[in-house]
Short mmCIF file of C-alpha atoms in Angstrom, two decimals:
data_model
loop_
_atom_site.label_atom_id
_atom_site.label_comp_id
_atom_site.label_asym_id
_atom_site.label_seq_id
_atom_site.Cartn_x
_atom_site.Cartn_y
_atom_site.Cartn_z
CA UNK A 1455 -68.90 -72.79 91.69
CA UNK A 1456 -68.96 -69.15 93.27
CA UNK A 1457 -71.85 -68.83 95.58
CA UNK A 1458 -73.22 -65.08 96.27
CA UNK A 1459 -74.55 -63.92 99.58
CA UNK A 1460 -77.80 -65.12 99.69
CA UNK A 1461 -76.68 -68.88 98.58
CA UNK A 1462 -74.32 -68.61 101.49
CA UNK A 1463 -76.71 -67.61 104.14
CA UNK A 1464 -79.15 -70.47 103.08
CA UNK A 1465 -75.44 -73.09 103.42
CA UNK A 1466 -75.05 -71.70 106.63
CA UNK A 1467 -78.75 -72.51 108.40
CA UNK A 1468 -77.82 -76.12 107.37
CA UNK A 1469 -74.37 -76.08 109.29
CA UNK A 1470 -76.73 -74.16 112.21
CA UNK A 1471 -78.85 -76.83 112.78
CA UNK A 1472 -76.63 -79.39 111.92
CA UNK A 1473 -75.36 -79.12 116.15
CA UNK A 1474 -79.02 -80.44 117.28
CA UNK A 1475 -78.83 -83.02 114.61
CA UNK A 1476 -75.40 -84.17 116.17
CA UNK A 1477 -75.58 -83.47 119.76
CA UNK A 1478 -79.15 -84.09 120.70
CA UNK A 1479 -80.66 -86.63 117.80
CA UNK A 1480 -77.89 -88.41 117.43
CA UNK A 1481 -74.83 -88.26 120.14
CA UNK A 1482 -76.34 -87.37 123.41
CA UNK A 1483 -79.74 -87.39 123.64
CA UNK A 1484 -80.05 -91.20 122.98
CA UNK A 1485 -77.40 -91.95 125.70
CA UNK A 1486 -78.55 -89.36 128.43
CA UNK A 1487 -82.40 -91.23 127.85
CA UNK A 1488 -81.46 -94.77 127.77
CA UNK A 1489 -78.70 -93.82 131.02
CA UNK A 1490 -82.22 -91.97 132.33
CA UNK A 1491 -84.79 -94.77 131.62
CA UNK A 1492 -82.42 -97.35 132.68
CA UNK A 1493 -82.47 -95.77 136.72
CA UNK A 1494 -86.29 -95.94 136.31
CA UNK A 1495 -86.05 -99.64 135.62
CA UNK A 1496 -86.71 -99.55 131.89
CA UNK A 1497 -84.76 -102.15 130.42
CA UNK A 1498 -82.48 -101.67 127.30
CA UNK A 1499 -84.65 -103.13 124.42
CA UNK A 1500 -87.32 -101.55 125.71
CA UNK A 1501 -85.94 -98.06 125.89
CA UNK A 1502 -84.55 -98.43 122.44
CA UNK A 1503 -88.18 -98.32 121.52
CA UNK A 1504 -89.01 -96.12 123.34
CA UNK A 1505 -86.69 -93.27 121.52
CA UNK A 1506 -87.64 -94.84 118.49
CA UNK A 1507 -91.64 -94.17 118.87
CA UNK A 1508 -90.35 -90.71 120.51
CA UNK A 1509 -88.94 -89.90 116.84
CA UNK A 1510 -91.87 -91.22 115.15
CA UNK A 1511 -94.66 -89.15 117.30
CA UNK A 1512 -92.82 -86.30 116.95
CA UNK A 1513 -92.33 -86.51 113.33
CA UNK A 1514 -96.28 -87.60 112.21
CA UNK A 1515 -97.07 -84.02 114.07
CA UNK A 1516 -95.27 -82.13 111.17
CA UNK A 1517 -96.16 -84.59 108.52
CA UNK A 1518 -99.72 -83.74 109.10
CA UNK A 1519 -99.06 -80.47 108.88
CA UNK A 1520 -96.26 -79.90 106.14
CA UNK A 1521 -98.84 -79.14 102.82
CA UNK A 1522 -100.98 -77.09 103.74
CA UNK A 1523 -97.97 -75.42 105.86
CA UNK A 1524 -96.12 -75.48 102.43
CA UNK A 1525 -99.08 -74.13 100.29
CA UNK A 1526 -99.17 -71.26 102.99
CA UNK A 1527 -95.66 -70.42 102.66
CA UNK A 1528 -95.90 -69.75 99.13
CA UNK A 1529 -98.04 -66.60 99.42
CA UNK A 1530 -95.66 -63.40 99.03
CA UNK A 1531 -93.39 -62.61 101.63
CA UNK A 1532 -94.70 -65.61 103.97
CA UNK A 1533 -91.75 -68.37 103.62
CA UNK A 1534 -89.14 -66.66 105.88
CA UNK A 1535 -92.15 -65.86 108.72
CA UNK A 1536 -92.89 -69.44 109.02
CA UNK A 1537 -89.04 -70.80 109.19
CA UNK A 1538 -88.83 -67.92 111.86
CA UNK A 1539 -91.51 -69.64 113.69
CA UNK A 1540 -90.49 -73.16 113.44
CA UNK A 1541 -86.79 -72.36 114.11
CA UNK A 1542 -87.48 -70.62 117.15
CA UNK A 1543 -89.58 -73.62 118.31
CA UNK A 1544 -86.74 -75.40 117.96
CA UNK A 1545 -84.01 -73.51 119.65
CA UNK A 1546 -86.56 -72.72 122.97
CA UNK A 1547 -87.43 -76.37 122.88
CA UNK A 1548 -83.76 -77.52 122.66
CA UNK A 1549 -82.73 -75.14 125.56
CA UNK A 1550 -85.20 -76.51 127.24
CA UNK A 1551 -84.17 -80.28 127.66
CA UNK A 1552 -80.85 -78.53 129.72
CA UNK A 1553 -83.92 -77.92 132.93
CA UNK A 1554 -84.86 -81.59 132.66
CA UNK A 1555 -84.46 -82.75 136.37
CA UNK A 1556 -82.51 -86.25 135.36
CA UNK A 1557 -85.41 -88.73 136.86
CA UNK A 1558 -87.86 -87.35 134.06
CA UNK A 1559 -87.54 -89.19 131.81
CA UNK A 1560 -91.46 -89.37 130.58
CA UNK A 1561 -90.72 -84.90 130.43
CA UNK A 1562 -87.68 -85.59 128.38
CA UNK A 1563 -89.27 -87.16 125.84
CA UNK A 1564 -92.29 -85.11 125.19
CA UNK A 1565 -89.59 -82.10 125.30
CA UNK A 1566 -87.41 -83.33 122.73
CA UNK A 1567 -91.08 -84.55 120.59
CA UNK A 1568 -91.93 -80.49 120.87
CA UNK A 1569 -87.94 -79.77 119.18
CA UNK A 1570 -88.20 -82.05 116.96
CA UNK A 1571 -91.96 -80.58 115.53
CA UNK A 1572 -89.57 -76.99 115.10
CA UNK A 1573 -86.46 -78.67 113.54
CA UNK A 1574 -88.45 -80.82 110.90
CA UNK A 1575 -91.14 -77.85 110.43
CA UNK A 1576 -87.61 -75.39 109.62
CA UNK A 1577 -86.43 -77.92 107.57
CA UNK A 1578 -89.21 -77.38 105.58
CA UNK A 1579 -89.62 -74.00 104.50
CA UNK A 1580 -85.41 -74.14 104.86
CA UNK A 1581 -85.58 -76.75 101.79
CA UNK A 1582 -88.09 -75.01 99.93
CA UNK A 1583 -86.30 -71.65 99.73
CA UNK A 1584 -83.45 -73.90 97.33
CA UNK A 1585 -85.66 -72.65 94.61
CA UNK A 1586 -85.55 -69.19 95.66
CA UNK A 1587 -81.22 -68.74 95.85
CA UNK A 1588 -80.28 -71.38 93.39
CA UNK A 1589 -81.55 -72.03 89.52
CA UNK A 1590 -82.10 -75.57 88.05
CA UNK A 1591 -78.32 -75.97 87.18
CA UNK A 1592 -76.60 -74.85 90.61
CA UNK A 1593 -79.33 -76.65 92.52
CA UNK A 1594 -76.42 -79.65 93.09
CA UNK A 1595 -73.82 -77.64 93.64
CA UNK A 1596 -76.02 -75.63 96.41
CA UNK A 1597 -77.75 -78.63 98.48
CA UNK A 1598 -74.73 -80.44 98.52
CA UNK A 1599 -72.65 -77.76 99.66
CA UNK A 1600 -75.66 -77.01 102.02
CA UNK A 1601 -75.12 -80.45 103.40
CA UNK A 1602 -71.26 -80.89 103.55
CA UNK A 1603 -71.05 -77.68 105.15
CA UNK A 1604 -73.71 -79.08 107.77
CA UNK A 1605 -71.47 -82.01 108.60
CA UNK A 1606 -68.49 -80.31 108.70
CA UNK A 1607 -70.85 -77.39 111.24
CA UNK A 1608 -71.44 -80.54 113.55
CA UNK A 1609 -68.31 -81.43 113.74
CA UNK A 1610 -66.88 -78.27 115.35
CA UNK A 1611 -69.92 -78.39 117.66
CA UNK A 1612 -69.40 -82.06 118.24
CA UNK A 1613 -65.67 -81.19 118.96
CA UNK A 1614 -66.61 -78.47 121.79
CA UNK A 1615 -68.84 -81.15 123.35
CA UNK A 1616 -66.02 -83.62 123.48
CA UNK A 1617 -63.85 -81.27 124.94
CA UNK A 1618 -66.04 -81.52 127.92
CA UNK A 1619 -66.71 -84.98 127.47
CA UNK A 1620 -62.79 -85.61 127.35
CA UNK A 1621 -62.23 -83.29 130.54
CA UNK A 1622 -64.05 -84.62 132.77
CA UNK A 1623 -66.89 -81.82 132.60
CA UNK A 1624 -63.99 -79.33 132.22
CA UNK A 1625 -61.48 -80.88 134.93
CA UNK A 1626 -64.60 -81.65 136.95
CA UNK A 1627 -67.11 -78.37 136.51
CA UNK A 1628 -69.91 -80.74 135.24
CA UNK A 1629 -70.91 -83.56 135.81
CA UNK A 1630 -71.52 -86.84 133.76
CA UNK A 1631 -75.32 -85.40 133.38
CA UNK A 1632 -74.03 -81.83 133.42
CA UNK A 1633 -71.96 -82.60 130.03
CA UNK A 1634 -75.43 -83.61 128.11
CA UNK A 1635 -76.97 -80.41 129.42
CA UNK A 1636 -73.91 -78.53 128.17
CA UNK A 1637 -74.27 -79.76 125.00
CA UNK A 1638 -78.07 -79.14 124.37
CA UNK A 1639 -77.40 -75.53 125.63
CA UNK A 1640 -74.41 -75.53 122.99
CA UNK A 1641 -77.01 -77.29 120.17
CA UNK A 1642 -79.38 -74.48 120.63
CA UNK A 1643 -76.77 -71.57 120.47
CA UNK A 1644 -75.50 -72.52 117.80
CA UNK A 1645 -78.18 -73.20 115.97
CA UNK A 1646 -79.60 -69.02 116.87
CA UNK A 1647 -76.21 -67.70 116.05
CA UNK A 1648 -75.68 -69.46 112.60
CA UNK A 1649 -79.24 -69.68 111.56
CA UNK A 1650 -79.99 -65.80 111.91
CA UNK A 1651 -78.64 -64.44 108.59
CA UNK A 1652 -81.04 -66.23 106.93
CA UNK A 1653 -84.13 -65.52 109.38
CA UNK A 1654 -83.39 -61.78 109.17
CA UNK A 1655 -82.59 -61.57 105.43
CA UNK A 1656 -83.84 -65.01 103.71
CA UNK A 1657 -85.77 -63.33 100.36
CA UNK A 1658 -88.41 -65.14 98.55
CA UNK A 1659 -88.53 -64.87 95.12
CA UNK A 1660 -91.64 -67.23 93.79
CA UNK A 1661 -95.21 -66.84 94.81
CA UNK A 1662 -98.29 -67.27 93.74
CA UNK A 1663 -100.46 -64.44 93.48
CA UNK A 1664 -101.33 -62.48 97.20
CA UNK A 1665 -105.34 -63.42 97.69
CA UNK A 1666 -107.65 -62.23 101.10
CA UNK A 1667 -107.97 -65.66 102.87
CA UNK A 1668 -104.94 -67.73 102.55
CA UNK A 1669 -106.17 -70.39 104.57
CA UNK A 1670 -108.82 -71.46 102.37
CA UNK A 1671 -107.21 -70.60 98.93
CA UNK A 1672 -104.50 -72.70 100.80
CA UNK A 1673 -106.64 -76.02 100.95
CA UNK A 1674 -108.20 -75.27 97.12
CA UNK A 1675 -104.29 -75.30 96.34
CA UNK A 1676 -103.75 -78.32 97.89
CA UNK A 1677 -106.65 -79.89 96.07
CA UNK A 1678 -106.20 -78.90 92.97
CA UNK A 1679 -102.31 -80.41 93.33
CA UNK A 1680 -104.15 -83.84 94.28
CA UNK A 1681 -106.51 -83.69 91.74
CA UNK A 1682 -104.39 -83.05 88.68
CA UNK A 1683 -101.78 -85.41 90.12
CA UNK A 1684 -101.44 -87.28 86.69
CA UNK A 1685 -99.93 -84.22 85.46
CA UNK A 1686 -97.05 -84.79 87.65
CA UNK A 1687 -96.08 -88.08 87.34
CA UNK A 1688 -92.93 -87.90 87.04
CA UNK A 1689 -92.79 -85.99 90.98
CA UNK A 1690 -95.18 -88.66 92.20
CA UNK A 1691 -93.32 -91.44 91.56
CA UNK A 1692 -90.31 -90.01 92.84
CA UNK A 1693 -92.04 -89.02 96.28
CA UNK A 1694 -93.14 -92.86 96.40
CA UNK A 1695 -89.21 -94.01 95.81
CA UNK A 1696 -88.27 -91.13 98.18
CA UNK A 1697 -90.70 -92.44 101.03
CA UNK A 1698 -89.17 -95.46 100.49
CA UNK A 1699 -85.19 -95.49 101.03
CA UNK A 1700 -85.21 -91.83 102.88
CA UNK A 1701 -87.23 -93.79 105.73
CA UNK A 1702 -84.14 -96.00 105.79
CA UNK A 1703 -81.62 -92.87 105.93
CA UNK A 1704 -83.25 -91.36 108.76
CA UNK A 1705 -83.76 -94.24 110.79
CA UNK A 1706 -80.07 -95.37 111.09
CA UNK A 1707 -79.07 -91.81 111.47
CA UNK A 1708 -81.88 -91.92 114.54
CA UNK A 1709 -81.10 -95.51 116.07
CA UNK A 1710 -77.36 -95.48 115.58
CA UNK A 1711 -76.45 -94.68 118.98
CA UNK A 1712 -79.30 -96.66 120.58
CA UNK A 1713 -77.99 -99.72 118.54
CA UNK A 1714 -74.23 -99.11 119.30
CA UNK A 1715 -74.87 -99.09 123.27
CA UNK A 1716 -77.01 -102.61 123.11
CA UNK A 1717 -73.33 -103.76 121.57
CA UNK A 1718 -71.42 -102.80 124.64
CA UNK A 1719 -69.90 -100.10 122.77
CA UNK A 1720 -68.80 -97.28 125.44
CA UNK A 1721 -70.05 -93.86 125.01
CA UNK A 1722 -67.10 -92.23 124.34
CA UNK A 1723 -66.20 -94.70 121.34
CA UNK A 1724 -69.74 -93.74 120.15
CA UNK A 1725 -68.93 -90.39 120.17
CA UNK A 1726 -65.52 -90.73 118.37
CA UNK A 1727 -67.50 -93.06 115.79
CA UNK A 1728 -69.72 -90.52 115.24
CA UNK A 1729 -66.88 -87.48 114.87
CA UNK A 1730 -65.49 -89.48 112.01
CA UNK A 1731 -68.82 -89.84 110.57
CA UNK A 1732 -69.60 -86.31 110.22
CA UNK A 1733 -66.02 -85.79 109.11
CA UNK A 1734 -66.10 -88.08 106.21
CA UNK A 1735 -69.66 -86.65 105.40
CA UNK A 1736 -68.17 -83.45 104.82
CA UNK A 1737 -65.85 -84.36 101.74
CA UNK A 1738 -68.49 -86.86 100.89
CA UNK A 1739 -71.50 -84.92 100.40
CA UNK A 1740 -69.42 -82.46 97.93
CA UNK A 1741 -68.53 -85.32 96.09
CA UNK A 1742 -71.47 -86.27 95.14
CA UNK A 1743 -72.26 -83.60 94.06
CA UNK A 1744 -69.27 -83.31 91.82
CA UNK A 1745 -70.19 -87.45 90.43
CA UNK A 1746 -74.08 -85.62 89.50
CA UNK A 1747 -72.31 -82.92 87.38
CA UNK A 1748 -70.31 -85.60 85.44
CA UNK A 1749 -72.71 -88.16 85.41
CA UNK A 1750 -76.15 -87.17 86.23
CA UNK A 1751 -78.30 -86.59 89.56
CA UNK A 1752 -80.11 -89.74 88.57
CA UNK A 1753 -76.61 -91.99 88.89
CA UNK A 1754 -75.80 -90.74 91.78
CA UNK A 1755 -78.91 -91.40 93.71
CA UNK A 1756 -78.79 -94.81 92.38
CA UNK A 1757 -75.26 -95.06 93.67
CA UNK A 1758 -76.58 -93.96 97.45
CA UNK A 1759 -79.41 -96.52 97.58
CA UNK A 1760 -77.50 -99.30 96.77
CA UNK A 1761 -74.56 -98.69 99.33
CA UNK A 1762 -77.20 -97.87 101.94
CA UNK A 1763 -78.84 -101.38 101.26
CA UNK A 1764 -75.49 -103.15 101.43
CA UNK A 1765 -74.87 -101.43 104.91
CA UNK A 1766 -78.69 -102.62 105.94
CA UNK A 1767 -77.88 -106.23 105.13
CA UNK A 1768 -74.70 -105.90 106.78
CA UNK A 1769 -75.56 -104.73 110.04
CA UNK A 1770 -76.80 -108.68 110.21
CA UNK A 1771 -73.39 -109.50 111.20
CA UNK A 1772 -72.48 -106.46 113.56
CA UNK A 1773 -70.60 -108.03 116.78
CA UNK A 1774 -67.96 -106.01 117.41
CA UNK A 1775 -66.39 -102.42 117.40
CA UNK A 1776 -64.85 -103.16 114.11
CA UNK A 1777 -67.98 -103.94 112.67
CA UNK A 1778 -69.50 -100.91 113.59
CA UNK A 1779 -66.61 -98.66 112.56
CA UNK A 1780 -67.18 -100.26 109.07
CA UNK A 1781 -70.42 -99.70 108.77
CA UNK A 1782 -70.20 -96.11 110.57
CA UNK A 1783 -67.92 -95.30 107.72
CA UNK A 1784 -70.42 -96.41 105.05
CA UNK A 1785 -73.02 -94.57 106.02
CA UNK A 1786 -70.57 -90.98 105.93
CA UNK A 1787 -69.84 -91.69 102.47
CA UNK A 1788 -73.37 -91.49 101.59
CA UNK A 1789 -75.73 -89.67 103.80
CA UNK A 1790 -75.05 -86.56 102.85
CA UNK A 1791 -75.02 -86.95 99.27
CA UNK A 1792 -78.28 -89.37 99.10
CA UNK A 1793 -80.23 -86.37 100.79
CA UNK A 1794 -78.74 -83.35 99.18
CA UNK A 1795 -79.46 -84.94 95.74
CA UNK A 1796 -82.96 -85.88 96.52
CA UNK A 1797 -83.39 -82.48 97.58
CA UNK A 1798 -82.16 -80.58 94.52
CA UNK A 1799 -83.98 -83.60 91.70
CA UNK A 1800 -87.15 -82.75 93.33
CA UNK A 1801 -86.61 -78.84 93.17
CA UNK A 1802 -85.55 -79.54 89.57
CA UNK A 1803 -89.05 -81.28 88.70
CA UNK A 1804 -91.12 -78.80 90.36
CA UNK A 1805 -92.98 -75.48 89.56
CA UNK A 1806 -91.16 -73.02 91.37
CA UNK A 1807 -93.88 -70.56 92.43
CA UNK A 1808 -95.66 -73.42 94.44
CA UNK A 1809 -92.15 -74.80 95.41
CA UNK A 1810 -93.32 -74.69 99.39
CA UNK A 1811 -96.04 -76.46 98.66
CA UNK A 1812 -94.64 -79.34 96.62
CA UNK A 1813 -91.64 -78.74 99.46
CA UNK A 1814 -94.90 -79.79 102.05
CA UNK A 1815 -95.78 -82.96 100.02
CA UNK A 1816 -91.63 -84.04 99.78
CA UNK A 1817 -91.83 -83.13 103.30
CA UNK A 1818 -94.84 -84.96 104.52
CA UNK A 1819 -93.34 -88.23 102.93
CA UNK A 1820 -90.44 -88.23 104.46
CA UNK A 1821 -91.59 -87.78 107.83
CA UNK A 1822 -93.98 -90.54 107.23
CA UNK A 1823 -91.25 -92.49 106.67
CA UNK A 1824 -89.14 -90.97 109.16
CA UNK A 1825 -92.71 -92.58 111.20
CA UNK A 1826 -92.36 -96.23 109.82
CA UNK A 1827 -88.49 -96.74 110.20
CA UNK A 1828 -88.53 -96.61 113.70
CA UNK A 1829 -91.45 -98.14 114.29
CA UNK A 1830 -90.14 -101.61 111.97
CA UNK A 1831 -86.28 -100.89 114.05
CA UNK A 1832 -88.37 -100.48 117.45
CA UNK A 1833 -90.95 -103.70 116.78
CA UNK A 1834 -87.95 -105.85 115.08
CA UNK A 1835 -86.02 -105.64 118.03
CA UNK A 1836 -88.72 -106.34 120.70
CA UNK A 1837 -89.33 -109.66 118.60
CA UNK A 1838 -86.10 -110.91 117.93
CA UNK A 1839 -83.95 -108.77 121.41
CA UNK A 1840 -81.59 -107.83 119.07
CA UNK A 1841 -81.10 -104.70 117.56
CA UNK A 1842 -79.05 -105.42 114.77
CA UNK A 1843 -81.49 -107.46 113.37
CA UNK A 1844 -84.10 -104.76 113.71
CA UNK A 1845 -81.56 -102.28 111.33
CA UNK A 1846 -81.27 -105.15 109.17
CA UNK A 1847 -84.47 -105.45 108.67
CA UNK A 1848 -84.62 -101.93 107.20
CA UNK A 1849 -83.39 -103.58 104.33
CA UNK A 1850 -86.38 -103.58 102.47
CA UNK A 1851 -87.37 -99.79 102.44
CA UNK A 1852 -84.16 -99.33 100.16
CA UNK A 1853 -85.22 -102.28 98.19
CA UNK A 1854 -88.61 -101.11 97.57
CA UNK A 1855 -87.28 -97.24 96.90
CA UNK A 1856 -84.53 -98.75 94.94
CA UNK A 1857 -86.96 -100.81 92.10
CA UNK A 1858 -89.44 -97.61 91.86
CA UNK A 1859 -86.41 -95.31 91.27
CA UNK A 1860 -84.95 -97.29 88.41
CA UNK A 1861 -88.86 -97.03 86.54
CA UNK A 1862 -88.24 -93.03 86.35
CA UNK A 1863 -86.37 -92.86 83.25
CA UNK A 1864 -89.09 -95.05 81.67
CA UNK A 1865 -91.96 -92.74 83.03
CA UNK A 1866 -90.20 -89.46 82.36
CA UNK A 1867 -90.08 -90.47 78.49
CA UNK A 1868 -93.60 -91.48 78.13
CA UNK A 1869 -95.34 -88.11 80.58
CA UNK A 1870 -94.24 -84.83 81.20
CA UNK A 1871 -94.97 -82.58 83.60
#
C-alpha cells in the first residue's frame, strides 16, 4: 500500500516516541533505578516493585483523564493542540531525568511518573487521529506500519545508545551514570525532531459540531456515550477483552528488564536482548498486518493472545539466558502486531466524528490495565521472591481477554452498532 503525506507523518510520531519507549521504559531507566535504589539500601525485590507501582501511578493519572480529554479533542481543530501539549510534557519531562543527581532516587521516580502522564496522554490523541489519515480498509495497513516503523525507530536510537554503552562512555567521556543520562537526552531529541511534522501539520478531519462551552458539552458527551452503551455492544465488549490481555502486553514490555536483572543477566546482554527484540518487531508487526488482510483482523488478534499466554506460562521455567532469549524472541513476534491490530479493529467499530472520545474510553482501559499488571507482577513477586513467577502469573489477564474475545463474532451477529 502507497501511503500519502499525511499517513506518513502520523508513521513517523510512532518511530519518534518509540526512543523513550526503548531507552527510558524499557532499557535504561529500569537499570539506572534499581543500580540507584540499590546504593540507598533498597533491596532487589523490593525495587522491582517499586518501578512497577511507579508505572502504575503514573498511568491511573491519564486514565482518569483520557474521556473527557478525548471528548474534548473532538471539537474542530482541537486534536493536534492537545497532542502538542501532552508531547511536549513528555519531551521536557524526559530531558529532565538527565539533571537527576544519582542518589535521588525518590526525584527519579516522580520525574519519570510526570513523562510518562505526556507519553500515554500523546498516545492518545496520536491513536485517535488513525481515523483522520486512514479509512476503514487501510486502517491495518497504517497502524501496523505505524508500529513496525516504531520498532525499527528504536532500534537506531537503541543502536546510538549502545555505541556509548559499548565505548566505554565514548572511550571514557561518560561515565557508567553519564551513559543513562546520554540516552534520556537522546530519547527526548528524538522524540522533538521526529514527532514535529505531525505537531505542526497533523489535520483533523472529524468533529462534532463547534458549541460555546466545550467543557460541559464535553461531560453531556461523555454521558450520553455511557448511557446508550447498549448501542455499542459490540465496542464494549471488545474494550472489556482489550483491558484484559493489553494489561498483559504492557506489563512484560514494563518489567522485562527488572525481571532479567533478578536472573543475573548483565546489563549489556539485556540490552542486546532487547536490540533483537525491537528488530524482530519490525518485520513482525508488518506481518501481521499482511495475515489480517488475508485472513481477517479478528484471526490475527486471536493469534497474538494465544502466543502471549504461552510466553506467560513459560516464563515459569525461566533460569537461564537461553530461556530468556526464547521468550524475548516471542514476545517480538507479537507485540507489535497484537497492539497495532487492536488499534485499527477499534477505529473500525467506531463513529468517526467522536473517534477521540471513544479513543479516551480505549485509552482509559488500557491504562487501567497498564495499573493492574504491575501491581499483580509487583505483589506476586514480594510473595513468592521470585519474579518469574510474578510474570507468570500474568497468565490469566490473557486468559480472561482471550475467552471474551472469542464471544465477539457471536455478539456482532445478534447487535449492531
Amino acid at each position: 500500500m502507497k501511503f500519502n503525506k499525511q499517513q506518513w507523518q502520523w508513521i513517523f510520531y510512532d518511530w519518534a516516541n518509540s526512543g523513550y519507549g526503548i531507552l527510558v521504559v524499557t532499557a535504561v531507566l529500569p537499570v539506572y533505578f534499581k543500580a540507584i535504589a540499590s546504593e540507598n539500601g533498597i533491596s532487589a525485590t523490593n525495587s522491582t516493585a517499586l518501578w512497577g507501582y511507579a508505572n502504575s501511578f503514573g498511568t491511573l493519572i491519564v486514565s482518569l483523564m483520557a474521556p473527557l480529554l478525548g471528548a474534548l479533542a473532538d471539537y474542530p481543530n482541537s486534536k493536534r493542540r492537545w497532542l502538542n501539549l501532552f508531547t511536549w510534557v513528555g519531551i521536557v519531562m524526559t530531558f529532565a531525568l538527565a539533571v537527576i543527581p544519582v542518589n535521588q532516587w525518590a526525584a527519579l521516580l516522580i520525574i519519570y511518573v510526570l513523562s510518562v502522564i505526556g507519553y500515554s496522554g500523546g498516545n492518545l490523541f496520536y491513536d485517535s487521529f488513525l481515523t483522520d489519515v486512514a479509512d476503514n480498509q487501510q486502517m491495518d495497513a497504517v497502524s501496523t506500519t505505524g508500529y513496525g516503523m516504531g520498532y525499527l525507530g528504536g532500534v537506531l536510537a537503541f543502536t546510538i545508545f549502545l555505541g556509548a554503552q559499548l565505548t566505554g562512555g565514548f572511550n571514557g567521556l561518560l561515565s557508567s551514570y553519564g551513559i543513562a543520562k546520554f540516552s534520556f537526552i537522546l530519547a527526548a531529541a528524538w522524540w522533538l525532531i521526529f514527532a514535529w511534522p505531525l505537531l505542526r501539520h497533523g489535520h483533523q478531519y472529524h468533529n462534532v459540531q463547534a458549541v460555546t462551552d466545550p467543557v460541559v458539552d464535553s461531560f453531556k458527551r461523555l454521558g450520553r456515550t455511557l448511557y446508550h452503551v447498549k448501542q455499542h455492544r459490540k465496542i464494549f465488549w471488545f474494550l472489556v477483552a482489550y483491558f484484559f490481555y493489553i494489561d498483559g502486553v504492557d506489563t512484560i514490555f514494563t518489567m522485562a528488564t527488572a525481571i532479567g536483572k533478578d536472573l543475573g543477566i548483565e546489563t549489556t546482554m539485556l540490552m542486546l536482548v532487547l536490540l533483537m527484540v525491537q528488530l524482530i518487531a519490525f518485520p513482525c508487526s508488518i506481518l501481521y498486518g499482511w495475515l489480517a488482510q488475508k485472513t481477517s483482523n479478528r484471526l490475527a488478534i486471536l493469534v497474538g493472545i494465544i502466543i502471549y499466554l504461552f510466553i506467560c506460562l513459560d516464563a515459569l521455567r525461566l533460569k537461564s539466558l537461553a530461556d530468556f532469549w526464547i521468550l524475548a524472541i516471542l514476545v517480538g513476534t507479537s507485540q507489535g502486531g497484537l497492539q497495532a491490530l487492536s488499534r485499527s479493529y477499534f477505529g473500525q467499530l467506531i463513529p468517526k466524528d467522536s473517534s477521540s472520545e471513544f479513543f479516551g474510553f480505549y485509552n482509559i482501559l488500557g491504562k487501567f490495565s497498564a495499573i493492574l499488571g504491575p501491581v499483580i507482577v509487583g505483589f506476586v513477586t514480594q510473595l513468592t521472591n521470585k519474579s518469574t513467577v510474578g510474570a507468570a502469573s500474568l497468565s490469566i489477564l490473557f486468559l480472561i481477554g482471550l475467552i471474551i474475545f472469542l464471544m465477539l463474532p457471536r455478539l456482532t451477529q445478534e447487535t449492531s452498532d
